[in-house]
Amino acid sequence: MQVPTATTRDERGYGIGWMCHEMDGVTIVGHTGSMGGVQTILRLVPEEKIAIALRINSSRPMTPPQNKLVEDILAVMLPDHARALAQRRAKPEDEPETPVSEPPADLIGEWRVALHTWQREDQVTLWCDASGQVRMQVGDQLQTLVNDPTFDDGWLTGRMLGDINLPDVSRRRHDLCLDLRLRGDVLSGAIIAQVPPVALGAPRGRVGNALSQWAELRKGS
């Protein structure tokens, strides 16, 4: 679980359920988590027997101040990390890269998959054209435009109206969020059913809970 078997977007390692990477001479293992109204960060340094858990009452994404707090705690406990952290913070931060709006050539075309859930199987078809427009159809539902598709280092993300036909989530209207990566000739990752804030009627746009289904799409003929 603490040995990288895949690489994430920032080139860090991912084991079985754990993010893991080397930093300042030690191995850092951990993950973040969230649901409606709650955000969490867990960081472990196994060789030093250190565990840091941060819990926040918030629906907003993790912000630099929250991550900075975890770094500050580690700096108190690990002197080598404290020195390296001070040097990194003294350097100007790089501007974050903006995801491109045009898809890579390998992604253009029609992709298909049989989406298996514990209750049923649905055919999922995804179309991506050269202009960057992405459409998807689940089962016998309508073809639907994927809103705000982004293409970043082989990743395709976006959000659309749809249903994965499970009683766990179908009792509330939900969106389908795509988090897929092009790996060779397979477009794989998660199709996530997430209750949008408007369906909850919650103040301040609180995000609802989500249910993820793994999908591996292959190009159609």
mmCIF file of C-alpha atoms in Angstrom, residues 21-193:
data_model
loop_
_atom_site.group_PDB
_atom_site.id
_atom_site.type_symbol
_atom_site.label_atom_id
_atom_site.label_comp_id
_atom_site.label_asym_id
_atom_site.label_seq_id
_atom_site.Cartn_x
_atom_site.Cartn_y
_atom_site.Cartn_z
ATOM 1 C CA HIS A 21 6.115 10.172 -2.238
ATOM 2 C CA GLU A 22 9.625 10.975 -1.049
ATOM 3 C CA MET A 23 10.149 14.375 0.557
ATOM 4 C CA ASP A 24 13.260 15.684 2.283
ATOM 5 C CA GLY A 25 14.662 12.213 2.876
ATOM 6 C CA VAL A 26 11.524 10.532 4.255
ATOM 7 C CA THR A 27 8.512 8.754 2.759
ATOM 8 C CA ILE A 28 5.211 10.587 3.139
ATOM 9 C CA VAL A 29 2.010 8.539 2.977
ATOM 10 C CA GLY A 30 -1.478 9.945 3.157
ATOM 11 C CA HIS A 31 -4.685 11.065 1.533
ATOM 12 C CA THR A 32 -7.362 13.723 1.634
ATOM 13 C CA GLY A 33 -11.088 13.150 1.957
ATOM 14 C CA SER A 34 -14.343 15.041 1.801
ATOM 15 C CA MET A 35 -18.123 14.881 1.851
ATOM 16 C CA GLY A 36 -20.836 17.443 2.440
ATOM 17 C CA GLY A 37 -19.521 19.917 5.034
ATOM 18 C CA VAL A 38 -16.310 18.039 5.865
ATOM 19 C CA GLN A 39 -12.706 18.115 4.600
ATOM 20 C CA THR A 40 -9.846 15.992 5.940
ATOM 21 C CA ILE A 41 -6.091 15.597 5.479
ATOM 22 C CA LEU A 42 -4.127 12.598 6.755
ATOM 23 C CA ARG A 43 -0.313 12.507 6.561
ATOM 24 C CA LEU A 44 1.849 9.656 7.843
ATOM 25 C CA VAL A 45 5.640 9.356 8.137
ATOM 26 C CA PRO A 46 5.916 5.602 8.904
ATOM 27 C CA GLU A 47 9.665 5.492 9.540
ATOM 28 C CA GLU A 48 9.354 8.301 12.127
ATOM 29 C CA LYS A 49 6.072 6.981 13.602
ATOM 30 C CA ILE A 50 4.348 10.305 12.899
ATOM 31 C CA ALA A 51 0.661 10.684 12.026
ATOM 32 C CA ILE A 52 -1.064 14.024 11.410
ATOM 33 C CA ALA A 53 -4.851 14.274 10.987
ATOM 34 C CA LEU A 54 -6.508 17.575 10.076
ATOM 35 C CA ARG A 55 -10.314 17.866 10.104
ATOM 36 C CA ILE A 56 -12.148 20.931 8.819
ATOM 37 C CA ASN A 57 -15.833 21.859 8.857
ATOM 38 C CA SER A 58 -15.954 23.140 5.288
ATOM 39 C CA SER A 59 -17.157 22.155 1.802
ATOM 40 C CA ARG A 60 -14.528 24.226 0.023
ATOM 41 C CA PRO A 61 -11.565 22.513 -1.654
ATOM 42 C CA MET A 62 -8.344 22.237 0.320
ATOM 43 C CA THR A 63 -6.643 25.630 0.348
ATOM 44 C CA PRO A 64 -2.959 26.580 0.685
ATOM 45 C CA PRO A 65 -3.397 27.681 4.350
ATOM 46 C CA GLN A 66 -4.752 24.242 5.296
ATOM 47 C CA ASN A 67 -1.944 22.393 3.531
ATOM 48 C CA LYS A 68 0.528 24.892 4.992
ATOM 49 C CA LEU A 69 -0.650 23.960 8.499
ATOM 50 C CA VAL A 70 0.207 20.290 7.881
ATOM 51 C CA GLU A 71 3.648 21.308 6.556
ATOM 52 C CA ASP A 72 4.237 23.495 9.636
ATOM 53 C CA ILE A 73 3.420 20.591 11.958
ATOM 54 C CA LEU A 74 5.841 18.330 10.086
ATOM 55 C CA ALA A 75 8.499 21.049 10.273
ATOM 56 C CA VAL A 76 8.270 21.059 14.093
ATOM 57 C CA MET A 77 8.817 17.295 14.221
ATOM 58 C CA LEU A 78 11.361 16.891 11.390
ATOM 59 C CA PRO A 79 14.306 19.364 11.454
ATOM 60 C CA ASP A 80 15.556 18.381 7.966
ATOM 61 C CA HIS A 81 12.090 19.029 6.565
ATOM 62 C CA ALA A 82 11.958 22.384 8.349
ATOM 63 C CA ARG A 83 15.173 23.578 6.672
ATOM 64 C CA ALA A 84 14.105 22.359 3.230
ATOM 65 C CA LEU A 85 10.635 23.852 3.687
ATOM 66 C CA ALA A 86 12.101 27.250 4.555
ATOM 67 C CA GLN A 87 14.203 27.172 1.371
ATOM 68 C CA ARG A 88 11.201 26.236 -0.785
ATOM 69 C CA ARG A 89 9.048 28.986 0.671
ATOM 70 C CA ALA A 90 11.795 31.535 0.038
ATOM 71 C CA LYS A 91 11.539 30.849 -3.722
ATOM 72 C CA PRO A 92 8.815 32.521 -5.817
ATOM 73 C CA GLU A 93 5.942 30.192 -6.622
ATOM 74 C CA ASP A 94 5.474 29.040 -10.201
ATOM 75 C CA GLU A 95 2.274 30.013 -11.949
ATOM 76 C CA PRO A 96 -0.099 27.020 -12.117
ATOM 77 C CA GLU A 97 -0.531 25.558 -15.568
ATOM 78 C CA THR A 98 -3.909 26.104 -17.203
ATOM 79 C CA PRO A 99 -5.503 22.923 -18.609
ATOM 80 C CA VAL A 100 -5.673 23.024 -22.405
ATOM 81 C CA SER A 101 -9.043 23.210 -24.146
ATOM 82 C CA GLU A 102 -8.149 21.024 -27.118
ATOM 83 C CA PRO A 103 -8.041 17.233 -26.786
ATOM 84 C CA PRO A 104 -4.989 15.186 -27.762
ATOM 85 C CA ALA A 105 -5.339 13.405 -31.106
ATOM 86 C CA ASP A 106 -5.457 9.966 -29.453
ATOM 87 C CA LEU A 107 -8.569 10.967 -27.503
ATOM 88 C CA ILE A 108 -10.645 12.037 -30.525
ATOM 89 C CA GLY A 109 -13.255 9.474 -31.541
ATOM 90 C CA GLU A 110 -15.882 7.196 -30.051
ATOM 91 C CA TRP A 111 -15.255 5.253 -26.839
ATOM 92 C CA ARG A 112 -17.395 2.446 -25.386
ATOM 93 C CA VAL A 113 -17.601 0.504 -22.156
ATOM 94 C CA ALA A 114 -19.995 -1.781 -20.313
ATOM 95 C CA LEU A 115 -20.390 -0.064 -16.927
ATOM 96 C CA HIS A 116 -20.806 -2.756 -14.280
ATOM 97 C CA THR A 117 -22.490 -1.940 -10.968
ATOM 98 C CA TRP A 118 -23.653 -4.265 -8.201
ATOM 99 C CA GLN A 119 -27.188 -4.218 -9.661
ATOM 100 C CA ARG A 120 -26.943 -3.947 -13.451
ATOM 101 C CA GLU A 121 -24.841 -3.351 -16.532
ATOM 102 C CA ASP A 122 -25.162 -0.306 -18.822
ATOM 103 C CA GLN A 123 -23.481 0.500 -22.107
ATOM 104 C CA VAL A 124 -21.620 3.811 -21.885
ATOM 105 C CA THR A 125 -20.539 5.621 -25.047
ATOM 106 C CA LEU A 126 -18.372 8.739 -25.110
ATOM 107 C CA TRP A 127 -17.664 10.925 -28.137
ATOM 108 C CA CYS A 128 -14.851 13.478 -28.321
ATOM 109 C CA ASP A 129 -14.340 15.649 -31.405
ATOM 110 C CA ALA A 130 -11.419 17.771 -32.535
ATOM 111 C CA SER A 131 -13.058 20.992 -31.323
ATOM 112 C CA GLY A 132 -12.973 19.736 -27.713
ATOM 113 C CA GLN A 133 -16.697 19.004 -27.474
ATOM 114 C CA VAL A 134 -17.416 15.856 -25.442
ATOM 115 C CA ARG A 135 -20.733 13.988 -25.340
ATOM 116 C CA MET A 136 -21.668 10.880 -23.377
ATOM 117 C CA GLN A 137 -24.602 8.460 -23.245
ATOM 118 C CA VAL A 138 -25.380 6.030 -20.427
ATOM 119 C CA GLY A 139 -27.668 3.121 -21.372
ATOM 120 C CA ASP A 140 -30.840 4.323 -23.090
ATOM 121 C CA GLN A 141 -30.549 7.850 -21.684
ATOM 122 C CA LEU A 142 -30.134 10.824 -24.003
ATOM 123 C CA GLN A 143 -26.764 11.789 -25.401
ATOM 124 C CA THR A 144 -25.608 14.597 -23.117
ATOM 125 C CA LEU A 145 -23.010 17.320 -23.511
ATOM 126 C CA VAL A 146 -20.183 17.169 -20.962
ATOM 127 C CA ASN A 147 -19.866 20.616 -19.399
ATOM 128 C CA ASP A 148 -16.465 22.311 -19.001
ATOM 129 C CA PRO A 149 -14.359 19.429 -20.332
ATOM 130 C CA THR A 150 -10.656 19.791 -19.612
ATOM 131 C CA PHE A 151 -7.710 17.903 -21.090
ATOM 132 C CA ASP A 152 -4.650 17.879 -18.861
ATOM 133 C CA ASP A 153 -1.682 15.532 -19.370
ATOM 134 C CA GLY A 154 -3.898 12.738 -20.678
ATOM 135 C CA TRP A 155 -6.718 13.361 -18.180
ATOM 136 C CA LEU A 156 -10.277 14.129 -19.239
ATOM 137 C CA THR A 157 -12.536 15.723 -16.638
ATOM 138 C CA GLY A 158 -15.983 17.287 -16.836
ATOM 139 C CA ARG A 159 -19.545 17.166 -15.523
ATOM 140 C CA MET A 160 -22.830 16.168 -17.151
ATOM 141 C CA LEU A 161 -26.449 15.425 -16.346
ATOM 142 C CA GLY A 162 -27.033 11.681 -16.101
ATOM 143 C CA ASP A 163 -27.900 8.697 -13.948
ATOM 144 C CA ILE A 164 -26.022 5.478 -13.136
ATOM 145 C CA ASN A 165 -29.333 3.771 -12.284
ATOM 146 C CA LEU A 166 -28.583 2.722 -8.727
ATOM 147 C CA PRO A 167 -31.040 3.128 -5.833
ATOM 148 C CA ASP A 168 -28.131 4.354 -3.680
ATOM 149 C CA VAL A 169 -28.153 7.643 -5.589
ATOM 150 C CA SER A 170 -31.224 7.677 -7.846
ATOM 151 C CA ARG A 171 -33.497 8.885 -5.048
ATOM 152 C CA ARG A 172 -31.830 12.285 -5.536
ATOM 153 C CA ARG A 173 -31.028 14.082 -8.770
ATOM 154 C CA HIS A 174 -27.311 13.896 -9.373
ATOM 155 C CA ASP A 175 -24.674 14.837 -11.913
ATOM 156 C CA LEU A 176 -22.080 12.507 -13.391
ATOM 157 C CA CYS A 177 -18.485 13.709 -13.042
ATOM 158 C CA LEU A 178 -15.769 12.274 -15.289
ATOM 159 C CA ASP A 179 -12.226 11.676 -14.058
ATOM 160 C CA LEU A 180 -10.681 9.606 -16.851
ATOM 161 C CA ARG A 181 -7.117 9.153 -18.090
ATOM 162 C CA LEU A 182 -5.842 7.975 -21.450
ATOM 163 C CA ARG A 183 -3.567 4.988 -20.828
ATOM 164 C CA GLY A 184 -2.425 3.570 -24.160
ATOM 165 C CA ASP A 185 -5.582 2.540 -26.009
ATOM 166 C CA VAL A 186 -7.763 2.589 -22.866
ATOM 167 C CA LEU A 187 -9.583 5.587 -21.370
ATOM 168 C CA SER A 188 -10.006 4.582 -17.748
ATOM 169 C CA GLY A 189 -10.897 6.085 -14.407
ATOM 170 C CA ALA A 190 -13.979 7.038 -12.425
ATOM 171 C CA ILE A 191 -17.516 8.014 -13.395
ATOM 172 C CA ILE A 192 -18.779 9.687 -10.237
ATOM 173 C CA ALA A 193 -22.421 10.273 -9.267
#
